[in-house]
Amino acid sequence: PNLQVYDTHPAHTEDPAEVLRGLRQSPKTIHCKYFYDERGSRLFKEITLLDEYYLTRTEMSILREHAEEILELSGSAPCLVELGSVDGDKADILLASASEGTVYIPVDISREELWRGAAAVAEKHRHVQVKAVCADYTHFSPFWRSEENRKPVLLFYPGSSIGNYDPPEAIQLLRRFASELLRGDGLLIGVDTKKEKEVLWRAYNDARGITAAFNLNALQHINHTLGADFQIENFQHQAVYRESMDRIEMYLISRVEQRVHLAGQAIHFQAGERIHTENSYKYTVEAFQRLALEGGWEPVRVWTDPEGLFSVHYLRR
Ligand code: AVI
């Protein structure tokens, strides 16, 4: 009774012309959205549970520690809108401290996982109204703002997903979020911090090879949806920390000289040639606050764990 679902039927975003364009560039690139089909989302969930991948558990510990203060800042009984909600585990922490009348709106493009996560949250938090929205949050509009809803909005964008955008795109995305909200609304955003490169390297080169499988899955996804013929075993995972850019870079390296076909076109690979698949930017607190300001948000508070491994920023429109 406290659960409603809305499906905006987001279009599939696999695009052969886009993939071909990326593979014709030098260096070759594949957009990181191609990681996330059903298998990719499962592998990502597995990554978040790895010892080496400190990001998720650290962010959750920060949320646990400061949930009450976060909710106080957002005003009473807010509308908590989570962008890219995988399973609701993080919102769960906040909702445990939320008062009667709070509305939770998880937004995700992965329909099945979204429905499952939303149902679990609704079941557990009877005092919260859950309205799950299947949508692509990068093109979202404030559907929750319709009706007579005048609740303060707290946008929740966890997981350091903002780090997967190059800074100019990240600023654009933050501006888009700001333009959809009203003065006084909040943005609670998780951001991975700069740290020793060994710790960063391990987080993207786990011993069990889950990150490697996740990276390689982009090729499998393109094979399945666009009919390409990548031979997965002919590629190798690589993740490096590029200190001058404050980012982890992920690549798939061609183990051999080979040709791959997609949409009637052949793409040639030299042995050792790389496809760039992802950047994951790391920010000091100050650097992220500067980015936030450029994106139209005023830094209000920031929390980190005792070791400074991760940061959660509260920004105000
Ligand atoms: C989703 N995103 C924040 C993850 C990250 O850490 O940049 C994706 C990921 N790539 C490799 N491992 C995890």
GROMACS .gro file of C-alpha atoms and ligand atoms in nm:
model
  330
    1PRO     CA    1   0.000   0.000   0.000
    2ASN     CA    2   0.296   0.237   0.048
    3LEU     CA    3   0.448   0.140  -0.289
    4GLN     CA    4   0.372   0.284  -0.633
    5VAL     CA    5   0.567   0.225  -0.953
    6TYR     CA    6   0.602   0.442  -1.265
    7ASP     CA    7   0.761   0.324  -1.585
    8THR     CA    8   0.882   0.588  -1.831
    9HIS     CA    9   0.998   0.308  -2.065
   10PRO     CA   10   1.345   0.453  -2.111
   11ALA     CA   11   1.483   0.377  -2.457
   12HIS     CA   12   1.764   0.128  -2.487
   13THR     CA   13   2.076   0.332  -2.529
   14GLU     CA   14   2.290   0.082  -2.721
   15ASP     CA   15   2.382   0.254  -3.045
   16PRO     CA   16   2.598   0.085  -3.313
   17ALA     CA   17   2.695   0.418  -3.471
   18GLU     CA   18   2.815   0.547  -3.133
   19VAL     CA   19   3.019   0.232  -3.066
   20LEU     CA   20   3.171   0.243  -3.415
   21ARG     CA   21   3.261   0.608  -3.374
   22GLY     CA   22   3.437   0.529  -3.046
   23LEU     CA   23   3.629   0.241  -3.198
   24ARG     CA   24   3.740   0.457  -3.492
   25GLN     CA   25   3.894   0.714  -3.257
   26SER     CA   26   4.252   0.710  -3.146
   27PRO     CA   27   4.279   0.593  -2.878
   28LYS     CA   28   3.974   0.370  -2.919
   29THR     CA   29   3.697   0.420  -2.666
   30ILE     CA   30   3.378   0.248  -2.549
   31HIS     CA   31   3.140   0.445  -2.325
   32CYS     CA   32   3.122   0.310  -1.970
   33LYS     CA   33   2.742   0.277  -1.988
   34TYR     CA   34   2.807  -0.045  -2.185
   35PHE     CA   35   2.920  -0.214  -1.862
   36TYR     CA   36   2.567  -0.221  -1.730
   37ASP     CA   37   2.350  -0.493  -1.872
   38GLU     CA   38   2.201  -0.749  -1.635
   39ARG     CA   39   2.526  -0.940  -1.593
   40GLY     CA   40   2.724  -0.618  -1.562
   41SER     CA   41   2.499  -0.490  -1.286
   42ARG     CA   42   2.540  -0.819  -1.104
   43LEU     CA   43   2.919  -0.797  -1.138
   44PHE     CA   44   2.914  -0.438  -1.017
   45LYS     CA   45   2.716  -0.541  -0.711
   46GLU     CA   46   2.984  -0.805  -0.648
   47ILE     CA   47   3.256  -0.540  -0.681
   48THR     CA   48   3.088  -0.331  -0.413
   49LEU     CA   49   3.125  -0.624  -0.171
   50LEU     CA   50   3.497  -0.680  -0.238
   51ASP     CA   51   3.755  -0.614   0.033
   52GLU     CA   52   3.960  -0.404  -0.206
   53TYR     CA   53   3.664  -0.188  -0.312
   54TYR     CA   54   3.645   0.029  -0.001
   55LEU     CA   55   3.409   0.284  -0.160
   56THR     CA   56   3.067   0.131  -0.090
   57ARG     CA   57   3.113   0.015   0.266
   58THR     CA   58   3.289   0.340   0.359
   59GLU     CA   59   3.011   0.552   0.214
   60MET     CA   60   2.755   0.344   0.402
   61SER     CA   61   2.943   0.386   0.728
   62ILE     CA   62   2.944   0.765   0.678
   63LEU     CA   63   2.570   0.762   0.607
   64ARG     CA   64   2.505   0.551   0.916
   65GLU     CA   65   2.709   0.783   1.132
   66HIS     CA   66   2.538   1.102   1.010
   67ALA     CA   67   2.189   0.998   0.897
   68GLU     CA   68   2.012   1.212   1.156
   69GLU     CA   69   2.206   1.524   1.079
   70ILE     CA   70   2.154   1.470   0.705
   71LEU     CA   71   1.779   1.446   0.753
   72GLU     CA   72   1.774   1.750   0.978
   73LEU     CA   73   1.948   1.952   0.708
   74SER     CA   74   1.695   1.844   0.448
   75GLY     CA   75   1.392   1.962   0.646
   76SER     CA   76   1.125   1.741   0.793
   77ALA     CA   77   0.969   1.459   0.590
   78PRO     CA   78   1.150   1.534   0.265
   79CYS     CA   79   1.114   1.378  -0.071
   80LEU     CA   80   1.429   1.167  -0.105
   81VAL     CA   81   1.506   1.110  -0.473
   82GLU     CA   82   1.779   0.853  -0.534
   83LEU     CA   83   1.944   0.856  -0.875
   84GLY     CA   84   2.070   0.522  -0.998
   85SER     CA   85   1.935   0.330  -0.704
   86VAL     CA   86   2.068  -0.023  -0.737
   87ASP     CA   87   1.901  -0.195  -0.445
   88GLY     CA   88   1.803   0.072  -0.196
   89ASP     CA   89   2.066  -0.035   0.059
   90LYS     CA   90   2.198   0.318   0.102
   91ALA     CA   91   1.858   0.486   0.118
   92ASP     CA   92   1.764   0.222   0.373
   93ILE     CA   93   2.015   0.376   0.613
   94LEU     CA   94   1.868   0.725   0.573
   95LEU     CA   95   1.506   0.610   0.584
   96ALA     CA   96   1.559   0.439   0.918
   97SER     CA   97   1.593   0.792   1.065
   98ALA     CA   98   1.323   0.955   0.850
   99SER     CA   99   0.994   1.074   0.993
  100GLU     CA  100   0.639   0.980   0.897
  101GLY     CA  101   0.537   1.135   0.565
  102THR     CA  102   0.876   1.100   0.404
  103VAL     CA  103   0.860   1.009   0.036
  104TYR     CA  104   1.128   0.793  -0.126
  105ILE     CA  105   1.166   0.802  -0.503
  106PRO     CA  106   1.427   0.559  -0.636
  107VAL     CA  107   1.508   0.620  -1.002
  108ASP     CA  108   1.687   0.358  -1.210
  109ILE     CA  109   1.700   0.227  -1.564
  110SER     CA  110   1.729  -0.140  -1.453
  111ARG     CA  111   1.362  -0.226  -1.413
  112GLU     CA  112   1.375  -0.563  -1.236
  113GLU     CA  113   1.630  -0.461  -0.976
  114LEU     CA  114   1.450  -0.134  -0.916
  115TRP     CA  115   1.112  -0.300  -0.853
  116ARG     CA  116   1.277  -0.555  -0.623
  117GLY     CA  117   1.472  -0.294  -0.424
  118ALA     CA  118   1.171  -0.059  -0.396
  119ALA     CA  119   0.946  -0.339  -0.271
  120ALA     CA  120   1.200  -0.432  -0.004
  121VAL     CA  121   1.229  -0.070   0.113
  122ALA     CA  122   0.849  -0.025   0.121
  123GLU     CA  123   0.808  -0.345   0.320
  124LYS     CA  124   1.070  -0.247   0.573
  125HIS     CA  125   0.979   0.123   0.611
  126ARG     CA  126   0.600   0.132   0.646
  127HIS     CA  127   0.611   0.498   0.744
  128VAL     CA  128   0.761   0.594   0.408
  129GLN     CA  129   0.575   0.641   0.079
  130VAL     CA  130   0.780   0.471  -0.196
  131LYS     CA  131   0.736   0.578  -0.560
  132ALA     CA  132   0.976   0.388  -0.783
  133VAL     CA  133   1.048   0.539  -1.124
  134CYS     CA  134   1.206   0.339  -1.404
  135ALA     CA  135   1.388   0.609  -1.600
  136ASP     CA  136   1.725   0.720  -1.732
  137TYR     CA  137   1.823   0.974  -1.468
  138THR     CA  138   2.061   1.157  -1.701
  139HIS     CA  139   1.755   1.271  -1.900
  140PHE     CA  140   1.521   1.300  -1.607
  141SER     CA  141   1.264   1.565  -1.538
  142PRO     CA  142   1.113   1.640  -1.197
  143PHE     CA  143   0.812   1.412  -1.233
  144TRP     CA  144   0.796   1.393  -0.853
  145ARG     CA  145   0.737   1.767  -0.842
  146SER     CA  146   0.403   1.743  -1.017
  147GLU     CA  147   0.076   1.741  -0.826
  148GLU     CA  148   0.057   1.956  -0.518
  149ASN     CA  149   0.387   1.823  -0.386
  150ARG     CA  150   0.572   2.103  -0.212
  151LYS     CA  151   0.799   1.891   0.004
  152PRO     CA  152   1.166   1.983   0.024
  153VAL     CA  153   1.360   1.760  -0.215
  154LEU     CA  154   1.681   1.584  -0.122
  155LEU     CA  155   1.845   1.445  -0.433
  156PHE     CA  156   2.067   1.153  -0.341
  157TYR     CA  157   2.345   1.061  -0.584
  158PRO     CA  158   2.569   0.812  -0.405
  159GLY     CA  159   2.852   0.581  -0.504
  160SER     CA  160   3.086   0.838  -0.660
  161SER     CA  161   2.903   0.792  -0.989
  162ILE     CA  162   2.977   1.161  -1.054
  163GLY     CA  163   3.343   1.048  -1.079
  164ASN     CA  164   3.269   0.861  -1.401
  165TYR     CA  165   3.210   1.192  -1.581
  166ASP     CA  166   3.491   1.416  -1.700
  167PRO     CA  167   3.479   1.738  -1.494
  168PRO     CA  168   3.310   1.953  -1.763
  169GLU     CA  169   3.038   1.688  -1.805
  170ALA     CA  170   3.010   1.650  -1.429
  171ILE     CA  171   2.947   2.026  -1.401
  172GLN     CA  172   2.681   2.001  -1.672
  173LEU     CA  173   2.509   1.716  -1.492
  174LEU     CA  174   2.515   1.908  -1.162
  175ARG     CA  175   2.370   2.211  -1.342
  176ARG     CA  176   2.094   1.996  -1.488
  177PHE     CA  177   2.010   1.865  -1.140
  178ALA     CA  178   2.012   2.223  -1.006
  179SER     CA  179   1.784   2.346  -1.284
  180GLU     CA  180   1.525   2.079  -1.197
  181LEU     CA  181   1.510   2.176  -0.829
  182LEU     CA  182   1.400   2.473  -0.625
  183ARG     CA  183   1.597   2.705  -0.401
  184GLY     CA  184   1.668   2.538  -0.069
  185ASP     CA  185   1.653   2.183  -0.205
  186GLY     CA  186   1.952   1.962  -0.130
  187LEU     CA  187   2.189   1.729  -0.311
  188LEU     CA  188   2.355   1.456  -0.109
  189ILE     CA  189   2.640   1.321  -0.317
  190GLY     CA  190   2.904   1.055  -0.252
  191VAL     CA  191   3.252   1.128  -0.388
  192ASP     CA  192   3.564   0.912  -0.376
  193THR     CA  193   3.870   1.096  -0.248
  194LYS     CA  194   4.232   1.121  -0.363
  195LYS     CA  195   4.457   0.883  -0.174
  196GLU     CA  196   4.770   0.665  -0.203
  197LYS     CA  197   4.783   0.515  -0.545
  198GLU     CA  198   4.831   0.159  -0.414
  199VAL     CA  199   4.492   0.169  -0.241
  200LEU     CA  200   4.327   0.305  -0.555
  201TRP     CA  201   4.502   0.055  -0.778
  202ARG     CA  202   4.387  -0.241  -0.568
  203ALA     CA  203   4.026  -0.122  -0.574
  204TYR     CA  204   4.026  -0.157  -0.955
  205ASN     CA  205   4.252  -0.464  -0.976
  206ASP     CA  206   4.091  -0.701  -0.728
  207ALA     CA  207   4.252  -1.039  -0.667
  208ARG     CA  208   3.944  -1.237  -0.774
  209GLY     CA  209   3.924  -1.063  -1.112
  210ILE     CA  210   3.567  -0.939  -1.069
  211THR     CA  211   3.659  -0.593  -1.199
  212ALA     CA  212   3.829  -0.758  -1.499
  213ALA     CA  213   3.510  -0.955  -1.574
  214PHE     CA  214   3.305  -0.635  -1.532
  215ASN     CA  215   3.527  -0.446  -1.776
  216LEU     CA  216   3.528  -0.730  -2.032
  217ASN     CA  217   3.150  -0.755  -2.002
  218ALA     CA  218   3.119  -0.435  -2.207
  219LEU     CA  219   3.237  -0.637  -2.509
  220GLN     CA  220   2.995  -0.920  -2.436
  221HIS     CA  221   2.711  -0.672  -2.399
  222ILE     CA  222   2.798  -0.517  -2.738
  223ASN     CA  223   2.814  -0.865  -2.893
  224HIS     CA  224   2.471  -0.956  -2.756
  225THR     CA  225   2.285  -0.636  -2.830
  226LEU     CA  226   2.458  -0.510  -3.145
  227GLY     CA  227   2.575  -0.839  -3.299
  228ALA     CA  228   2.947  -0.764  -3.281
  229ASP     CA  229   3.198  -1.050  -3.276
  230PHE     CA  230   3.447  -0.951  -3.006
  231GLN     CA  231   3.641  -1.255  -2.887
  232ILE     CA  232   3.646  -1.186  -2.517
  233GLU     CA  233   3.950  -1.403  -2.450
  234ASN     CA  234   4.149  -1.185  -2.691
  235PHE     CA  235   4.123  -0.887  -2.458
  236GLN     CA  236   4.271  -0.815  -2.118
  237HIS     CA  237   4.162  -0.585  -1.834
  238GLN     CA  238   4.386  -0.297  -1.733
  239ALA     CA  239   4.329  -0.030  -1.467
  240VAL     CA  240   4.587   0.239  -1.394
  241TYR     CA  241   4.589   0.544  -1.171
  242ARG     CA  242   4.686   0.853  -1.368
  243GLU     CA  243   4.797   1.087  -1.097
  244SER     CA  244   4.826   1.398  -1.315
  245MET     CA  245   4.453   1.367  -1.393
  246ASP     CA  246   4.340   1.243  -1.047
  247ARG     CA  247   4.168   0.948  -1.208
  248ILE     CA  248   4.165   0.573  -1.248
  249GLU     CA  249   4.159   0.480  -1.615
  250MET     CA  250   4.028   0.144  -1.730
  251TYR     CA  251   4.124  -0.015  -2.059
  252LEU     CA  252   4.077  -0.336  -2.252
  253ILE     CA  253   4.401  -0.438  -2.420
  254SER     CA  254   4.400  -0.640  -2.739
  255ARG     CA  255   4.620  -0.944  -2.675
  256VAL     CA  256   4.672  -1.008  -3.047
  257GLU     CA  257   4.644  -0.834  -3.380
  258GLN     CA  258   4.282  -0.891  -3.478
  259ARG     CA  259   3.976  -0.768  -3.661
  260VAL     CA  260   3.635  -0.724  -3.499
  261HIS     CA  261   3.310  -0.676  -3.692
  262LEU     CA  262   3.021  -0.453  -3.599
  263ALA     CA  263   2.730  -0.333  -3.810
  264GLY     CA  264   2.895  -0.454  -4.130
  265GLN     CA  265   3.221  -0.274  -4.057
  266ALA     CA  266   3.561  -0.418  -3.962
  267ILE     CA  267   3.773  -0.266  -3.688
  268HIS     CA  268   4.141  -0.343  -3.680
  269PHE     CA  269   4.339  -0.388  -3.358
  270GLN     CA  270   4.716  -0.398  -3.324
  271ALA     CA  271   4.850  -0.639  -3.063
  272GLY     CA  272   4.870  -0.434  -2.742
  273GLU     CA  273   4.630  -0.165  -2.864
  274ARG     CA  274   4.388  -0.041  -2.597
  275ILE     CA  275   4.021   0.051  -2.575
  276HIS     CA  276   3.958   0.316  -2.309
  277THR     CA  277   3.640   0.212  -2.123
  278GLU     CA  278   3.618   0.426  -1.809
  279ASN     CA  279   3.754   0.713  -1.602
  280SER     CA  280   3.690   0.730  -1.231
  281TYR     CA  281   3.790   1.070  -1.095
  282LYS     CA  282   3.904   1.117  -0.735
  283TYR     CA  283   3.852   1.454  -0.565
  284THR     CA  284   3.988   1.625  -0.258
  285VAL     CA  285   3.709   1.784  -0.056
  286GLU     CA  286   3.812   2.130  -0.177
  287ALA     CA  287   3.836   2.027  -0.542
  288PHE     CA  288   3.487   1.878  -0.533
  289GLN     CA  289   3.343   2.185  -0.360
  290ARG     CA  290   3.482   2.400  -0.642
  291LEU     CA  291   3.320   2.168  -0.896
  292ALA     CA  292   2.989   2.183  -0.706
  293LEU     CA  293   2.992   2.563  -0.705
  294GLU     CA  294   3.046   2.566  -1.080
  295GLY     CA  295   2.757   2.324  -1.109
  296GLY     CA  296   2.524   2.564  -0.930
  297TRP     CA  297   2.538   2.415  -0.581
  298GLU     CA  298   2.647   2.566  -0.253
  299PRO     CA  299   2.855   2.339  -0.027
  300VAL     CA  300   2.687   2.317   0.314
  301ARG     CA  301   2.851   2.024   0.490
  302VAL     CA  302   3.085   1.740   0.417
  303TRP     CA  303   3.151   1.422   0.610
  304THR     CA  304   3.434   1.174   0.568
  305ASP     CA  305   3.537   0.854   0.744
  306PRO     CA  306   3.826   0.871   0.994
  307GLU     CA  307   4.075   0.760   0.727
  308GLY     CA  308   3.943   1.005   0.467
  309LEU     CA  309   3.878   0.729   0.215
  310PHE     CA  310   3.545   0.868   0.098
  311SER     CA  311   3.339   1.186   0.125
  312VAL     CA  312   2.968   1.263   0.138
  313HIS     CA  313   2.877   1.622   0.051
  314TYR     CA  314   2.558   1.804   0.138
  315LEU     CA  315   2.501   2.076  -0.120
  316ARG     CA  316   2.218   2.328  -0.138
  317ARG     CA  317   2.055   2.476  -0.443
  318AVI     C1  318   2.994   0.320  -1.066
  318AVI     N1  319   3.128   0.374  -1.050
  318AVI     C2  320   3.129   0.477  -0.947
  318AVI     C3  321   3.232   0.272  -1.029
  318AVI     C4  322   3.369   0.338  -1.004
  318AVI     O1  323   3.433   0.301  -0.907
  318AVI     O2  324   3.406   0.428  -1.080
  318AVI     C5  325   3.240   0.178  -1.146
  318AVI     C6  326   3.353   0.081  -1.135
  318AVI     N2  327   3.447   0.062  -1.225
  318AVI     C7  328   3.531  -0.030  -1.183
  318AVI     N3  329   3.494  -0.070  -1.065
  318AVI     C8  330   3.382  -0.003  -1.033
   0.00000   0.00000   0.00000
